[in-house]
PDB file of C-alpha atoms in Angstrom:
ATOM      1  CA  UNK A   1      51.957  -2.602-177.438  1.00 54.00           C
ATOM      2  CA  UNK A   2      54.318  -5.180-175.964  1.00 59.00           C
ATOM      3  CA  UNK A   3      53.377  -7.347-173.009  1.00 66.00           C
ATOM      4  CA  UNK A   4      55.179  -6.739-169.711  1.00 72.00           C
ATOM      5  CA  UNK A   5      57.895  -9.230-168.859  1.00 94.00           C
ATOM      6  CA  UNK A   6      57.346  -8.820-165.125  1.00 96.00           C
ATOM      7  CA  UNK A   7      54.348  -8.586-162.843  1.00 98.00           C
ATOM      8  CA  UNK A   8      54.066  -7.372-159.277  1.00 97.00           C
ATOM      9  CA  UNK A   9      53.255  -9.990-156.627  1.00 98.00           C
ATOM     10  CA  UNK A  10      52.023  -9.047-153.172  1.00 98.00           C
ATOM     11  CA  UNK A  11      51.430 -10.960-149.968  1.00 98.00           C
ATOM     12  CA  UNK A  12      49.866  -9.584-146.845  1.00 96.00           C
ATOM     13  CA  UNK A  13      49.142 -11.484-143.687  1.00 97.00           C
ATOM     14  CA  UNK A  14      47.198 -10.798-140.545  1.00 96.00           C
ATOM     15  CA  UNK A  15      46.130 -12.471-137.342  1.00 98.00           C
ATOM     16  CA  UNK A  16      42.377 -12.349-136.961  1.00 97.00           C
ATOM     17  CA  UNK A  17      41.149 -11.090-133.615  1.00 98.00           C
ATOM     18  CA  UNK A  18      38.420 -13.759-133.557  1.00 97.00           C
ATOM     19  CA  UNK A  19      37.528 -17.135-135.046  1.00 95.00           C
ATOM     20  CA  UNK A  20      36.113 -16.985-138.592  1.00 92.00           C
ATOM     21  CA  UNK A  21      32.591 -17.782-137.410  1.00 94.00           C
ATOM     22  CA  UNK A  22      32.584 -15.090-134.708  1.00 97.00           C
ATOM     23  CA  UNK A  23      29.859 -12.466-135.340  1.00 98.00           C
ATOM     24  CA  UNK A  24      32.407  -9.693-134.790  1.00 97.00           C
ATOM     25  CA  UNK A  25      34.034 -10.722-138.095  1.00 96.00           C
ATOM     26  CA  UNK A  26      30.747 -10.871-139.999  1.00 96.00           C
ATOM     27  CA  UNK A  27      31.150  -7.556-141.832  1.00 95.00           C
ATOM     28  CA  UNK A  28      34.620  -8.585-142.976  1.00 95.00           C
ATOM     29  CA  UNK A  29      33.648 -12.128-144.023  1.00 93.00           C
ATOM     30  CA  UNK A  30      30.381 -11.049-145.651  1.00 93.00           C
ATOM     31  CA  UNK A  31      32.194  -8.556-147.904  1.00 92.00           C
ATOM     32  CA  UNK A  32      35.133 -10.694-149.026  1.00 92.00           C
ATOM     33  CA  UNK A  33      33.409 -11.841-152.207  1.00 91.00           C
ATOM     34  CA  UNK A  34      32.508  -8.253-153.143  1.00 93.00           C
ATOM     35  CA  UNK A  35      36.010  -6.897-152.507  1.00 93.00           C
ATOM     36  CA  UNK A  36      37.602  -9.834-154.352  1.00 93.00           C
ATOM     37  CA  UNK A  37      35.243  -9.359-157.306  1.00 94.00           C
ATOM     38  CA  UNK A  38      36.307  -5.718-157.546  1.00 94.00           C
ATOM     39  CA  UNK A  39      39.939  -6.832-157.605  1.00 95.00           C
ATOM     40  CA  UNK A  40      39.245  -9.333-160.376  1.00 96.00           C
ATOM     41  CA  UNK A  41      37.497  -6.671-162.471  1.00 96.00           C
ATOM     42  CA  UNK A  42      40.223  -4.098-161.899  1.00 96.00           C
ATOM     43  CA  UNK A  43      42.448  -3.122-164.774  1.00 96.00           C
ATOM     44  CA  UNK A  44      45.820  -4.801-164.377  1.00 97.00           C
ATOM     45  CA  UNK A  45      44.616  -7.656-162.163  1.00 98.00           C
ATOM     46  CA  UNK A  46      46.306 -10.960-163.052  1.00 98.00           C
ATOM     47  CA  UNK A  47      45.653 -13.550-160.324  1.00 98.00           C
ATOM     48  CA  UNK A  48      44.837 -14.056-156.660  1.00 97.00           C
ATOM     49  CA  UNK A  49      45.259 -16.911-154.214  1.00 97.00           C
ATOM     50  CA  UNK A  50      41.988 -18.690-153.526  1.00 93.00           C
ATOM     51  CA  UNK A  51      40.575 -22.056-152.587  1.00 89.00           C
ATOM     52  CA  UNK A  52      37.555 -23.856-154.035  1.00 88.00           C
ATOM     53  CA  UNK A  53      35.215 -21.430-152.223  1.00 84.00           C
ATOM     54  CA  UNK A  54      36.718 -18.446-154.035  1.00 84.00           C
ATOM     55  CA  UNK A  55      38.402 -17.051-150.920  1.00 83.00           C
ATOM     56  CA  UNK A  56      41.678 -17.638-149.120  1.00 88.00           C
ATOM     57  CA  UNK A  57      40.229 -17.718-145.600  1.00 85.00           C
ATOM     58  CA  UNK A  58      40.588 -21.501-145.334  1.00 85.00           C
ATOM     59  CA  UNK A  59      44.141 -21.640-146.692  1.00 90.00           C
ATOM     60  CA  UNK A  60      46.490 -22.469-143.830  1.00 92.00           C
ATOM     61  CA  UNK A  61      49.954 -21.003-144.278  1.00 94.00           C
ATOM     62  CA  UNK A  62      50.646 -21.033-140.538  1.00 94.00           C
ATOM     63  CA  UNK A  63      50.031 -23.401-137.629  1.00 94.00           C
ATOM     64  CA  UNK A  64      47.875 -20.696-136.039  1.00 96.00           C
ATOM     65  CA  UNK A  65      44.374 -21.025-137.580  1.00 93.00           C
ATOM     66  CA  UNK A  66      43.693 -17.316-137.029  1.00 96.00           C
ATOM     67  CA  UNK A  67      46.553 -16.264-139.321  1.00 96.00           C
ATOM     68  CA  UNK A  68      45.122 -15.160-142.670  1.00 95.00           C
ATOM     69  CA  UNK A  69      46.917 -14.699-145.985  1.00 96.00           C
ATOM     70  CA  UNK A  70      46.114 -12.672-149.064  1.00 96.00           C
ATOM     71  CA  UNK A  71      48.241 -12.929-152.183  1.00 98.00           C
ATOM     72  CA  UNK A  72      47.758 -11.528-155.661  1.00 98.00           C
ATOM     73  CA  UNK A  73      49.620 -10.648-158.838  1.00 98.00           C
ATOM     74  CA  UNK A  74      49.173  -7.430-160.805  1.00 97.00           C
ATOM     75  CA  UNK A  75      50.482  -6.116-164.114  1.00 96.00           C
ATOM     76  CA  UNK A  76      52.232  -3.322-162.272  1.00 93.00           C
ATOM     77  CA  UNK A  77      52.372  -0.896-159.391  1.00 91.00           C
ATOM     78  CA  UNK A  78      49.771   1.513-160.728  1.00 91.00           C
ATOM     79  CA  UNK A  79      47.121  -1.199-161.047  1.00 93.00           C
ATOM     80  CA  UNK A  80      47.654  -2.488-157.513  1.00 94.00           C
ATOM     81  CA  UNK A  81      47.836   1.003-156.062  1.00 92.00           C
ATOM     82  CA  UNK A  82      44.546   2.041-157.702  1.00 92.00           C
ATOM     83  CA  UNK A  83      42.773  -1.075-156.454  1.00 93.00           C
ATOM     84  CA  UNK A  84      44.087  -0.777-152.898  1.00 92.00           C
ATOM     85  CA  UNK A  85      43.481   2.943-152.412  1.00 86.00           C
ATOM     86  CA  UNK A  86      40.786   3.975-154.923  1.00 87.00           C
ATOM     87  CA  UNK A  87      38.129   1.274-154.554  1.00 88.00           C
ATOM     88  CA  UNK A  88      35.942   0.015-151.720  1.00 87.00           C
ATOM     89  CA  UNK A  89      39.015  -1.973-150.626  1.00 89.00           C
ATOM     90  CA  UNK A  90      40.358   1.210-149.020  1.00 87.00           C
ATOM     91  CA  UNK A  91      37.310   1.420-146.730  1.00 90.00           C
ATOM     92  CA  UNK A  92      37.841  -2.131-145.544  1.00 89.00           C
ATOM     93  CA  UNK A  93      41.570  -1.619-145.154  1.00 88.00           C
ATOM     94  CA  UNK A  94      40.771   1.351-142.955  1.00 89.00           C
ATOM     95  CA  UNK A  95      38.881  -0.998-140.649  1.00 93.00           C
ATOM     96  CA  UNK A  96      41.747  -3.504-140.414  1.00 93.00           C
ATOM     97  CA  UNK A  97      42.233  -2.939-136.676  1.00 95.00           C
ATOM     98  CA  UNK A  98      38.634  -4.054-135.998  1.00 96.00           C
ATOM     99  CA  UNK A  99      39.330  -7.492-137.426  1.00 97.00           C
ATOM    100  CA  UNK A 100      43.088  -8.016-137.196  1.00 97.00           C
ATOM    101  CA  UNK A 101      45.571  -7.753-134.372  1.00 97.00           C
ATOM    102  CA  UNK A 102      48.420  -5.267-134.651  1.00 96.00           C
ATOM    103  CA  UNK A 103      51.627  -6.912-135.878  1.00 95.00           C
ATOM    104  CA  UNK A 104      54.962  -5.442-134.804  1.00 94.00           C
ATOM    105  CA  UNK A 105      56.747  -6.695-137.911  1.00 95.00           C
ATOM    106  CA  UNK A 106      56.069  -6.084-141.602  1.00 95.00           C
ATOM    107  CA  UNK A 107      52.967  -7.906-142.793  1.00 95.00           C
ATOM    108  CA  UNK A 108      53.044  -6.768-146.432  1.00 96.00           C
ATOM    109  CA  UNK A 109      55.668  -7.706-148.992  1.00 98.00           C
ATOM    110  CA  UNK A 110      55.882  -7.143-152.729  1.00 97.00           C
ATOM    111  CA  UNK A 111      58.292  -8.468-155.324  1.00 98.00           C
ATOM    112  CA  UNK A 112      58.604  -8.773-159.083  1.00 97.00           C
ATOM    113  CA  UNK A 113      57.819 -12.084-160.774  1.00 98.00           C
ATOM    114  CA  UNK A 114      58.107 -13.162-164.399  1.00 98.00           C
ATOM    115  CA  UNK A 115      54.855 -12.549-166.281  1.00 97.00           C
ATOM    116  CA  UNK A 116      52.739 -15.687-166.040  1.00 95.00           C
ATOM    117  CA  UNK A 117      54.288 -16.874-162.767  1.00 98.00           C
ATOM    118  CA  UNK A 118      51.943 -17.731-159.883  1.00 98.00           C
ATOM    119  CA  UNK A 119      53.850 -17.584-156.601  1.00 98.00           C
ATOM    120  CA  UNK A 120      53.413 -20.274-153.990  1.00 98.00           C
ATOM    121  CA  UNK A 121      52.709 -19.525-150.357  1.00 97.00           C
ATOM    122  CA  UNK A 122      56.173 -20.824-149.492  1.00 97.00           C
ATOM    123  CA  UNK A 123      57.771 -18.443-151.978  1.00 98.00           C
ATOM    124  CA  UNK A 124      55.745 -15.515-150.656  1.00 98.00           C
ATOM    125  CA  UNK A 125      56.508 -16.271-147.007  1.00 98.00           C
ATOM    126  CA  UNK A 126      60.178 -16.510-147.965  1.00 98.00           C
ATOM    127  CA  UNK A 127      59.960 -12.989-149.408  1.00 98.00           C
ATOM    128  CA  UNK A 128      58.281 -11.734-146.248  1.00 98.00           C
ATOM    129  CA  UNK A 129      61.037 -13.305-144.143  1.00 98.00           C
ATOM    130  CA  UNK A 130      63.638 -11.693-146.401  1.00 98.00           C
ATOM    131  CA  UNK A 131      62.042  -8.286-145.845  1.00 98.00           C
ATOM    132  CA  UNK A 132      61.791  -8.821-142.099  1.00 97.00           C
ATOM    133  CA  UNK A 133      65.393  -9.987-141.695  1.00 98.00           C
ATOM    134  CA  UNK A 134      67.247  -7.800-144.206  1.00 97.00           C
ATOM    135  CA  UNK A 135      64.924  -4.870-144.811  1.00 95.00           C
ATOM    136  CA  UNK A 136      63.747  -3.615-148.205  1.00 96.00           C
ATOM    137  CA  UNK A 137      65.648  -4.764-151.275  1.00 96.00           C
ATOM    138  CA  UNK A 138      64.962  -5.415-154.940  1.00 94.00           C
ATOM    139  CA  UNK A 139      63.828  -8.909-153.877  1.00 97.00           C
ATOM    140  CA  UNK A 140      61.333  -7.901-151.172  1.00 97.00           C
ATOM    141  CA  UNK A 141      59.862  -4.466-150.485  1.00 95.00           C
ATOM    142  CA  UNK A 142      56.842  -2.515-149.302  1.00 92.00           C
ATOM    143  CA  UNK A 143      55.122   0.528-150.744  1.00 84.00           C
ATOM    144  CA  UNK A 144      58.064   2.727-149.808  1.00 79.00           C
ATOM    145  CA  UNK A 145      60.296   0.632-152.061  1.00 76.00           C
ATOM    146  CA  UNK A 146      58.343   1.513-155.195  1.00 72.00           C
ATOM    147  CA  UNK A 147      59.343   4.652-157.032  1.00 70.00           C
ATOM    148  CA  UNK A 148      56.270   6.562-158.082  1.00 67.00           C
ATOM    149  CA  UNK A 149      53.816   4.985-155.636  1.00 61.00           C
ATOM    150  CA  UNK A 150      52.157   7.857-153.777  1.00 60.00           C
ATOM    151  CA  UNK A 151      48.671   6.939-152.589  1.00 58.00           C
ATOM    152  CA  UNK A 152      49.924   4.798-149.702  1.00 57.00           C
ATOM    153  CA  UNK A 153      51.598   7.802-148.094  1.00 53.00           C
ATOM    154  CA  UNK A 154      48.334   9.401-147.051  1.00 61.00           C
ATOM    155  CA  UNK A 155      46.785   6.039-146.117  1.00 59.00           C
ATOM    156  CA  UNK A 156      49.667   5.081-143.794  1.00 51.00           C
ATOM    157  CA  UNK A 157      50.054   1.574-145.172  1.00 47.00           C
ATOM    158  CA  UNK A 158      52.807  -0.810-144.078  1.00 42.00           C
TER     159      UNK A 158
END
């Protein structure tokens, strides 16, 4: 079987309702390692953004310290879709409004990268800006821009 020449990168951002050490975020913070470990064990997982602690909560992509980023790379749509909607991740995603403020603009962007490429935060934020300014394209899209992706439709993802 030949190796894929492209992988699917994703970035999602959110503004935390509270500071990281606030007890109201405890359930979210306390489960990050578990949810990330499930991602890393998932078929089709390639890479995720993380710092020396194993999380991305301390990575500052914005001046606002309550803005959080999550970025990962997957072998393809099916692998990402299964992880997002068919693992414990879906339960935590369903609680997003407890921990994150509502954003009026897209907060999720996906794009294809050459296999082996690890996107930078700057690259990912550029893709998000592209989606926000110009709408979905082959260079920046959401779940609705992926032919064959179905699970997101019942979950009402961005």
